Amino acid sequence: PSVGETYQGGIVAYLLAPGDIGYDSNTPHGLIVARHTIGNLGPQNFSPTGGLTWGPNTITVGSFRNGVGAGLDNTTLMLAKIPTPSGQQYFDYGQSATGHYSAFSAQQYTSFGPGASPISAFGDWYLPSAYELGLLHLQRALFFTGPNVIIYYYSSNENPSNNMQVMCYRFSTALYNTYLLKSNILRVRAIRAF
């Protein structure tokens, strides 16, 4: 696969390079970004009109790992520490934007297209780490287009100095990142490793 290619349920956004953990000169590995943004209408609706929360401001998850692959570990921590609405195992489309959260929605993402049959059965999507979102920014023209470029996206990284905040990115021309409250209504772009 090459960067920009449709592959395994999404778009190849990054290929591991020498020095990256998991790099193999004989077998390519990297990151795949979901073809669609997740907003308030859930992980299977590709026309979000709003966003969702990262999680409650009152819960400290400890999701401080950063780097390629760190988002998966952070997402796993979030899923373990943040309760889902009414104990739901799957996304509840009847909930409000504050009733479900970013890691849960990223993990539930399926790569179905509107009105199309399933593209894949990949179930290993996760919320990117701040570093992984930075890598996505380098290839933003491949998948962050239109009005979404001025909207903030969540990373899986909490602020180590303030547990009510997480690192968020805006995919405009220049990389812009900042810590924002977990309770803000923002967007999610799930990724997976291959």
Coordinates of N, CA and C in Angstrom, one line a residue:
P1 N 0.8 -1.2 0.0 CA 0.0 0.0 0.0 C 0.9 1.3 0.0
S2 N 0.3 2.4 -0.4 CA 1.0 3.6 -0.4 C 0.1 4.7 0.2
V3 N 0.7 5.8 0.7 CA -0.1 6.8 1.3 C -1.1 7.4 0.3
G4 N -2.4 7.5 0.8 CA -3.5 8.0 0.0 C -4.3 6.9 -0.7
E5 N -3.8 5.7 -0.6 CA -4.5 4.5 -1.2 C -5.6 4.1 -0.3
T6 N -6.8 3.7 -0.9 CA -7.9 3.1 -0.1 C -7.4 1.6 0.2
Y7 N -7.5 1.3 1.5 CA -6.9 0.1 2.0 C -7.5 -0.4 3.3
Q8 N -7.9 -1.6 3.4 CA -8.4 -2.2 4.7 C -9.4 -1.3 5.4
G9 N -10.4 -0.8 4.7 CA -11.4 -0.1 5.3 C -11.3 1.4 5.5
G10 N -10.2 2.0 5.0 CA -10.0 3.4 5.1 C -8.9 3.9 4.1
I11 N -8.2 4.9 4.5 CA -7.2 5.5 3.6 C -5.8 5.5 4.3
V12 N -4.8 5.0 3.6 CA -3.5 4.9 4.2 C -3.0 6.3 4.4
A13 N -2.7 6.6 5.7 CA -2.3 8.0 6.1 C -0.8 8.1 6.4
Y14 N -0.2 7.0 6.8 CA 1.2 7.0 7.3 C 1.8 5.6 7.1
L15 N 3.0 5.5 6.6 CA 3.7 4.3 6.5 C 4.9 4.4 7.5
L16 N 5.1 3.3 8.3 CA 6.2 3.3 9.3 C 7.5 3.5 8.5
A17 N 8.4 4.2 9.1 CA 9.7 4.5 8.5 C 10.8 3.9 9.4
P18 N 12.0 3.8 8.9 CA 13.1 3.3 9.8 C 13.2 4.2 11.1
G19 N 13.3 3.5 12.2 CA 13.3 4.2 13.5 C 11.9 4.1 14.2
D20 N 10.8 3.9 13.5 CA 9.5 3.7 14.1 C 9.4 2.3 14.7
I21 N 8.8 2.2 15.8 CA 8.6 0.9 16.4 C 7.7 0.1 15.5
G22 N 8.0 -1.2 15.2 CA 7.3 -2.0 14.3 C 7.6 -1.9 12.8
Y23 N 8.6 -1.1 12.5 CA 9.0 -0.9 11.1 C 9.7 -2.2 10.6
D24 N 9.3 -2.7 9.4 CA 9.9 -3.9 8.8 C 10.1 -3.5 7.3
S25 N 11.3 -3.6 6.9 CA 11.6 -3.2 5.5 C 11.0 -4.2 4.5
N26 N 10.6 -5.4 5.0 CA 10.0 -6.3 4.0 C 8.5 -6.3 4.0
T27 N 7.9 -5.8 5.1 CA 6.4 -5.8 5.1 C 6.0 -4.4 5.6
P28 N 5.3 -3.7 4.7 CA 4.9 -2.3 5.1 C 3.8 -2.4 6.3
H29 N 3.9 -1.4 7.2 CA 3.0 -1.2 8.3 C 2.7 0.3 8.4
G30 N 1.6 0.6 8.9 CA 1.3 2.1 9.1 C 0.0 2.3 9.7
L31 N -0.6 3.5 9.4 CA -1.8 3.9 10.0 C -2.9 4.1 8.8
I32 N -4.1 3.7 9.1 CA -5.2 3.9 8.2 C -6.2 4.9 8.9
V33 N -6.6 5.9 8.2 CA -7.6 6.8 8.8 C -9.0 6.5 8.2
A34 N -10.0 6.6 9.0 CA -11.3 6.4 8.6 C -11.7 7.4 7.5
R35 N -12.5 6.9 6.6 CA -12.9 7.8 5.4 C -13.9 8.9 5.9
H36 N -14.4 8.7 7.0 CA -15.5 9.7 7.4 C -15.3 10.2 8.9
T37 N -15.7 11.4 9.1 CA -15.7 12.0 10.4 C -16.9 11.4 11.2
I38 N -16.6 11.2 12.5 CA -17.7 10.8 13.4 C -18.2 12.0 14.2
G39 N -19.5 12.2 14.1 CA -20.1 13.3 14.9 C -21.2 12.8 15.7
N40 N -22.1 13.7 16.0 CA -23.2 13.4 16.9 C -24.2 12.3 16.4
L41 N -24.1 12.0 15.2 CA -25.1 11.0 14.6 C -24.5 9.5 14.7
G42 N -23.3 9.4 15.2 CA -22.8 8.1 15.5 C -21.8 7.6 14.5
P43 N -21.1 6.5 14.8 CA -20.0 6.0 14.0 C -20.4 5.4 12.7
Q44 N -21.7 5.2 12.4 CA -22.1 4.7 11.1 C -22.9 5.7 10.3
N45 N -22.9 6.9 10.7 CA -23.5 8.0 9.9 C -22.5 8.9 9.4
F46 N -22.4 9.1 8.1 CA -21.3 9.9 7.5 C -21.6 11.3 7.2
S47 N -22.7 11.8 7.8 CA -23.0 13.2 7.6 C -23.3 13.9 8.9
P48 N -22.3 14.0 9.8 CA -22.5 14.5 11.1 C -22.8 16.0 11.1
T49 N -23.7 16.4 11.9 CA -24.1 17.8 12.0 C -23.5 18.5 13.2
G50 N -23.0 17.7 14.1 CA -22.4 18.2 15.4 C -21.3 17.3 15.8
G51 N -21.0 17.4 17.1 CA -19.9 16.5 17.6 C -20.4 15.8 18.8
L52 N -19.4 15.3 19.6 CA -19.6 14.6 20.8 C -18.5 14.9 21.8
T53 N -18.7 14.5 23.0 CA -17.7 14.8 24.0 C -16.6 13.8 24.1
W54 N -15.5 14.2 24.7 CA -14.4 13.2 24.9 C -14.7 12.2 26.0
G55 N -15.4 12.8 27.0 CA -15.8 12.0 28.2 C -16.1 13.0 29.3
P56 N -16.5 12.6 30.4 CA -16.8 13.5 31.5 C -15.6 14.2 32.0
N57 N -15.7 15.5 32.4 CA -14.6 16.2 32.9 C -14.2 15.7 34.3
T58 N -15.0 14.9 34.9 CA -14.8 14.5 36.3 C -14.0 13.2 36.4
I59 N -13.7 12.5 35.3 CA -13.0 11.2 35.3 C -11.6 11.4 34.7
T60 N -10.6 11.0 35.5 CA -9.2 11.0 35.1 C -9.0 9.6 34.5
V61 N -8.5 9.5 33.3 CA -8.3 8.3 32.6 C -6.8 7.9 32.7
G62 N -5.9 8.8 32.6 CA -4.5 8.5 32.6 C -4.0 8.2 31.2
S63 N -4.6 8.7 30.2 CA -4.3 8.4 28.8 C -3.2 9.4 28.3
F64 N -2.0 9.2 28.8 CA -0.8 10.1 28.5 C 0.1 9.5 27.5
R65 N -0.1 8.3 27.0 CA 0.9 7.7 26.0 C 0.8 8.5 24.7
N66 N 1.9 8.6 24.1 CA 1.9 9.3 22.8 C 2.9 8.6 21.9
G67 N 2.6 8.8 20.6 CA 3.5 8.1 19.6 C 2.6 7.3 18.7
V68 N 3.2 6.6 17.7 CA 2.5 5.7 16.8 C 2.0 4.5 17.6
G69 N 0.8 4.2 17.6 CA 0.2 3.0 18.3 C -0.3 3.4 19.7
A70 N 0.1 4.5 20.2 CA -0.3 4.9 21.6 C -1.8 5.2 21.7
G71 N -2.4 5.6 20.6 CA -3.8 5.9 20.7 C -4.6 4.7 21.0
L72 N -4.2 3.5 20.6 CA -4.9 2.3 20.9 C -4.8 2.0 22.4
D73 N -3.7 2.2 23.0 CA -3.6 2.0 24.5 C -4.4 3.0 25.2
N74 N -4.4 4.3 24.8 CA -5.2 5.3 25.4 C -6.7 5.0 25.3
T75 N -7.1 4.5 24.1 CA -8.5 4.2 23.8 C -8.9 3.1 24.7
T76 N -8.1 2.1 24.9 CA -8.4 0.9 25.8 C -8.6 1.4 27.2
L77 N -7.8 2.3 27.7 CA -7.9 2.9 29.0 C -9.3 3.7 29.1
M78 N -9.6 4.4 28.1 CA -10.8 5.2 28.1 C -12.0 4.3 28.2
L79 N -12.0 3.2 27.4 CA -13.1 2.3 27.4 C -13.3 1.6 28.7
A80 N -12.2 1.4 29.5 CA -12.2 0.7 30.8 C -12.7 1.7 31.9
K81 N -12.4 3.0 31.7 CA -12.7 3.9 32.8 C -13.9 4.8 32.7
I82 N -14.3 5.0 31.4 CA -15.5 5.8 31.2 C -16.7 5.0 30.9
P83 N -17.7 5.1 31.8 CA -18.9 4.2 31.6 C -19.7 4.6 30.3
T84 N -20.2 3.7 29.6 CA -21.0 4.0 28.4 C -22.4 4.3 28.9
P85 N -23.2 5.0 28.1 CA -24.6 5.3 28.5 C -25.4 4.1 28.8
S86 N -26.0 4.1 30.0 CA -26.8 3.0 30.5 C -26.2 1.7 30.3
G87 N -24.9 1.6 30.4 CA -24.2 0.3 30.3 C -24.2 -0.3 28.9
Q88 N -24.5 0.5 27.9 CA -24.6 0.0 26.5 C -23.3 -0.5 26.0
Q89 N -23.3 -1.6 25.3 CA -22.1 -2.1 24.7 C -21.9 -1.6 23.3
Y90 N -23.0 -1.1 22.7 CA -23.0 -0.5 21.3 C -23.5 0.9 21.3
F91 N -23.2 1.6 20.3 CA -23.6 3.0 20.2 C -25.1 3.1 20.2
D92 N -25.7 4.0 21.0 CA -27.1 4.2 21.1 C -27.5 5.4 20.3
Y93 N -28.1 5.3 19.2 CA -28.3 6.5 18.3 C -29.4 7.4 18.9
G94 N -30.1 6.9 20.0 CA -31.1 7.8 20.6 C -30.5 8.7 21.6
Q95 N -29.2 8.6 22.0 CA -28.6 9.4 23.0 C -28.3 10.8 22.4
S96 N -28.1 11.7 23.4 CA -27.7 13.0 23.0 C -26.1 13.0 22.8
A97 N -25.6 14.2 22.3 CA -24.2 14.3 22.0 C -23.4 14.1 23.3
T98 N -24.0 14.4 24.5 CA -23.2 14.2 25.7 C -23.4 12.9 26.3
G99 N -24.2 12.0 25.7 CA -24.5 10.7 26.2 C -23.6 9.6 25.8
H100 N -22.7 9.9 24.8 CA -21.7 9.0 24.4 C -20.4 9.8 24.2
Y101 N -19.3 9.1 23.9 CA -18.1 9.8 23.9 C -17.1 9.3 22.8
S102 N -16.0 10.0 22.7 CA -15.1 9.8 21.5 C -14.5 8.5 21.4
A103 N -13.9 7.9 22.4 CA -13.2 6.6 22.3 C -14.2 5.5 21.9
F104 N -15.4 5.5 22.6 CA -16.5 4.6 22.3 C -16.9 4.6 20.9
S105 N -17.1 5.9 20.4 CA -17.5 6.0 19.0 C -16.5 5.6 18.0
A106 N -15.2 5.9 18.3 CA -14.1 5.5 17.4 C -14.0 4.0 17.4
Q107 N -14.1 3.3 18.5 CA -14.0 1.9 18.6 C -15.2 1.2 17.9
Q108 N -16.4 1.8 17.8 CA -17.5 1.3 17.2 C -17.6 1.6 15.7
Y109 N -16.7 2.4 15.2 CA -16.7 2.8 13.8 C -16.7 1.5 12.9
T110 N -17.5 1.6 11.8 CA -17.5 0.6 10.8 C -17.3 1.3 9.5
S111 N -16.6 0.7 8.6 CA -16.3 1.4 7.3 C -17.4 1.1 6.2
F112 N -18.6 1.4 6.6 CA -19.7 1.2 5.6 C -19.9 2.6 4.9
G113 N -20.2 2.6 3.7 CA -20.5 3.8 3.0 C -22.0 4.0 2.9
P114 N -22.5 5.3 2.8 CA -23.9 5.5 2.7 C -24.5 4.7 1.6
G115 N -25.5 3.9 1.9 CA -26.2 3.1 0.9 C -25.4 2.0 0.3
A116 N -24.3 1.7 0.8 CA -23.4 0.7 0.2 C -23.3 -0.6 1.1
S117 N -22.8 -1.6 0.6 CA -22.5 -2.8 1.4 C -21.3 -2.6 2.2
P118 N -21.1 -3.5 3.2 CA -19.9 -3.3 4.0 C -18.6 -3.4 3.2
I119 N -17.7 -2.5 3.5 CA -16.4 -2.5 2.9 C -15.4 -3.4 3.6
S120 N -15.6 -3.5 4.9 CA -14.7 -4.4 5.7 C -15.3 -4.8 7.0
A121 N -14.7 -5.7 7.6 CA -15.1 -6.1 8.9 C -14.1 -5.8 10.0
F122 N -13.3 -4.7 9.8 CA -12.3 -4.4 10.7 C -12.9 -3.8 12.0
G123 N -12.5 -4.3 13.1 CA -13.1 -3.9 14.4 C -12.0 -3.3 15.3
D124 N -10.9 -2.9 14.8 CA -9.8 -2.4 15.6 C -9.5 -0.9 15.5
W125 N -10.6 -0.1 15.2 CA -10.5 1.3 15.1 C -10.2 1.9 16.5
Y126 N -9.6 3.0 16.6 CA -9.3 3.7 17.9 C -9.2 5.2 17.7
L127 N -9.2 5.9 18.8 CA -9.0 7.3 18.9 C -7.5 7.7 18.8
P128 N -7.1 8.4 17.8 CA -5.6 8.7 17.7 C -5.0 9.4 18.9
S129 N -3.7 9.1 19.1 CA -2.9 9.9 20.1 C -2.7 11.3 19.4
A130 N -2.2 12.2 20.2 CA -1.8 13.5 19.7 C -0.8 13.4 18.6
Y131 N 0.2 12.5 18.8 CA 1.2 12.3 17.8 C 0.6 11.8 16.5
E132 N -0.2 10.8 16.6 CA -0.9 10.3 15.4 C -1.7 11.3 14.7
L133 N -2.4 12.2 15.4 CA -3.2 13.2 14.8 C -2.2 14.2 14.0
G134 N -1.0 14.4 14.6 CA 0.0 15.3 13.9 C 0.4 14.6 12.6
L135 N 0.6 13.3 12.6 CA 0.9 12.6 11.4 C -0.2 12.7 10.3
L136 N -1.5 12.7 10.8 CA -2.6 12.8 9.9 C -2.6 14.2 9.3
H137 N -2.2 15.2 10.1 CA -2.1 16.6 9.5 C -1.2 16.7 8.3
L138 N -0.1 15.9 8.3 CA 0.8 16.0 7.2 C 0.2 15.5 5.9
Q139 N -0.9 14.7 6.0 CA -1.6 14.2 4.8 C -3.0 14.7 4.7
R140 N -3.3 15.8 5.4 CA -4.7 16.2 5.6 C -5.5 16.4 4.3
A141 N -4.8 16.8 3.2 CA -5.5 17.0 1.9 C -6.1 15.8 1.4
L142 N -5.7 14.6 1.8 CA -6.3 13.3 1.4 C -7.6 13.0 2.0
F143 N -7.9 13.6 3.2 CA -9.1 13.2 3.8 C -9.8 14.3 4.7
F144 N -9.1 15.4 5.0 CA -9.7 16.5 5.7 C -10.0 17.6 4.7
T145 N -11.1 17.6 4.1 CA -11.4 18.7 3.1 C -12.8 19.3 3.5
G146 N -13.0 20.4 2.8 CA -14.3 21.1 3.0 C -14.4 21.8 4.4
P147 N -15.6 22.0 4.9 CA -15.8 22.7 6.1 C -15.2 22.0 7.4
N148 N -14.9 20.7 7.3 CA -14.3 20.0 8.4 C -12.9 20.5 8.8
V149 N -12.2 21.2 7.9 CA -10.9 21.7 8.3 C -10.9 22.7 9.4
I150 N -12.0 23.4 9.6 CA -12.0 24.4 10.6 C -12.6 23.9 11.9
I151 N -12.9 22.6 12.0 CA -13.5 22.0 13.2 C -12.4 21.3 14.0
Y152 N -12.5 21.3 15.3 CA -11.6 20.6 16.1 C -11.9 19.1 16.2
Y153 N -10.8 18.3 16.3 CA -10.9 16.9 16.4 C -10.2 16.5 17.7
Y154 N -10.7 15.5 18.4 CA -10.1 15.0 19.6 C -9.0 14.1 19.4
S155 N -8.0 14.2 20.2 CA -6.9 13.1 20.4 C -7.3 12.3 21.6
S156 N -6.6 11.2 21.9 CA -6.8 10.4 23.0 C -6.0 10.9 24.2
N157 N -5.2 11.9 24.1 CA -4.3 12.4 25.1 C -4.9 13.4 26.1
E158 N -4.9 13.0 27.4 CA -5.3 14.0 28.4 C -4.2 14.9 28.7
N159 N -4.5 16.1 29.2 CA -3.6 17.1 29.7 C -3.0 16.6 31.0
P160 N -1.7 16.3 31.1 CA -1.1 15.8 32.4 C -1.2 16.8 33.5
S161 N -1.4 18.1 33.2 CA -1.5 19.1 34.2 C -2.9 19.5 34.6
N162 N -3.9 19.0 33.8 CA -5.3 19.4 34.1 C -6.2 18.3 33.5
N163 N -6.7 17.4 34.4 CA -7.4 16.2 34.0 C -8.8 16.5 33.3
M164 N -9.2 17.8 33.3 CA -10.4 18.2 32.6 C -10.2 18.5 31.2
Q165 N -9.0 18.4 30.7 CA -8.7 18.8 29.3 C -8.0 17.7 28.5
V166 N -8.1 17.8 27.2 CA -7.4 16.9 26.3 C -6.9 17.7 25.1
M167 N -5.9 17.1 24.5 CA -5.3 17.7 23.3 C -6.2 17.6 22.1
C168 N -6.4 18.7 21.4 CA -7.3 18.7 20.3 C -6.6 19.4 19.1
Y169 N -7.0 19.0 17.9 CA -6.3 19.6 16.7 C -7.4 20.1 15.7
R170 N -7.0 21.2 15.1 CA -7.8 21.8 14.0 C -6.9 21.6 12.7
F171 N -7.6 21.0 11.7 CA -6.8 20.7 10.5 C -6.9 21.7 9.4
S172 N -6.5 22.9 9.8 CA -6.5 24.0 8.8 C -5.1 24.0 8.1
T173 N -4.7 25.0 7.4 CA -3.5 25.0 6.6 C -2.3 24.8 7.6
A174 N -2.2 25.5 8.6 CA -1.2 25.4 9.6 C -1.7 24.4 10.7
L175 N -0.8 23.6 11.2 CA -1.2 22.7 12.3 C -1.5 23.6 13.6
Y176 N -2.7 23.4 14.1 CA -3.1 24.2 15.3 C -3.6 23.2 16.3
N177 N -2.9 23.1 17.5 CA -3.4 22.2 18.5 C -3.4 23.0 19.8
T178 N -4.3 22.5 20.7 CA -4.5 23.2 22.0 C -5.2 22.2 22.9
Y179 N -5.1 22.4 24.2 CA -5.9 21.7 25.2 C -7.3 22.3 25.3
L180 N -8.3 21.5 25.2 CA -9.7 21.9 25.4 C -10.4 21.0 26.4
L181 N -11.5 21.5 27.0 CA -12.3 20.7 27.9 C -12.8 19.4 27.3
K182 N -12.9 18.3 28.1 CA -13.4 17.1 27.7 C -14.9 17.2 27.3
S183 N -15.6 18.1 27.9 CA -17.0 18.2 27.7 C -17.4 19.0 26.4
N184 N -16.4 19.6 25.7 CA -16.7 20.3 24.5 C -17.3 19.3 23.5
I185 N -18.1 19.8 22.6 CA -18.7 19.0 21.5 C -17.8 19.2 20.3
L186 N -17.0 18.2 20.0 CA -16.0 18.2 18.9 C -16.2 16.9 18.1
R187 N -15.3 16.8 17.1 CA -15.4 15.6 16.1 C -14.4 14.6 16.4
V188 N -14.5 13.4 15.8 CA -13.6 12.3 16.0 C -13.3 11.7 14.6
R189 N -12.0 11.4 14.4 CA -11.6 10.7 13.1 C -10.9 9.4 13.6
A190 N -11.5 8.3 13.5 CA -10.9 7.0 13.9 C -9.7 6.6 13.0
I191 N -8.8 5.9 13.6 CA -7.7 5.3 12.9 C -7.5 3.8 13.3
R192 N -6.8 3.1 12.5 CA -6.4 1.7 12.8 C -5.0 1.5 12.3
A193 N -4.3 0.5 12.9 CA -3.0 0.2 12.4 C -3.0 -1.0 11.5
F194 N -2.1 -1.1 10.6 CA -1.9 -2.4 9.8 C -0.5 -2.8 9.8

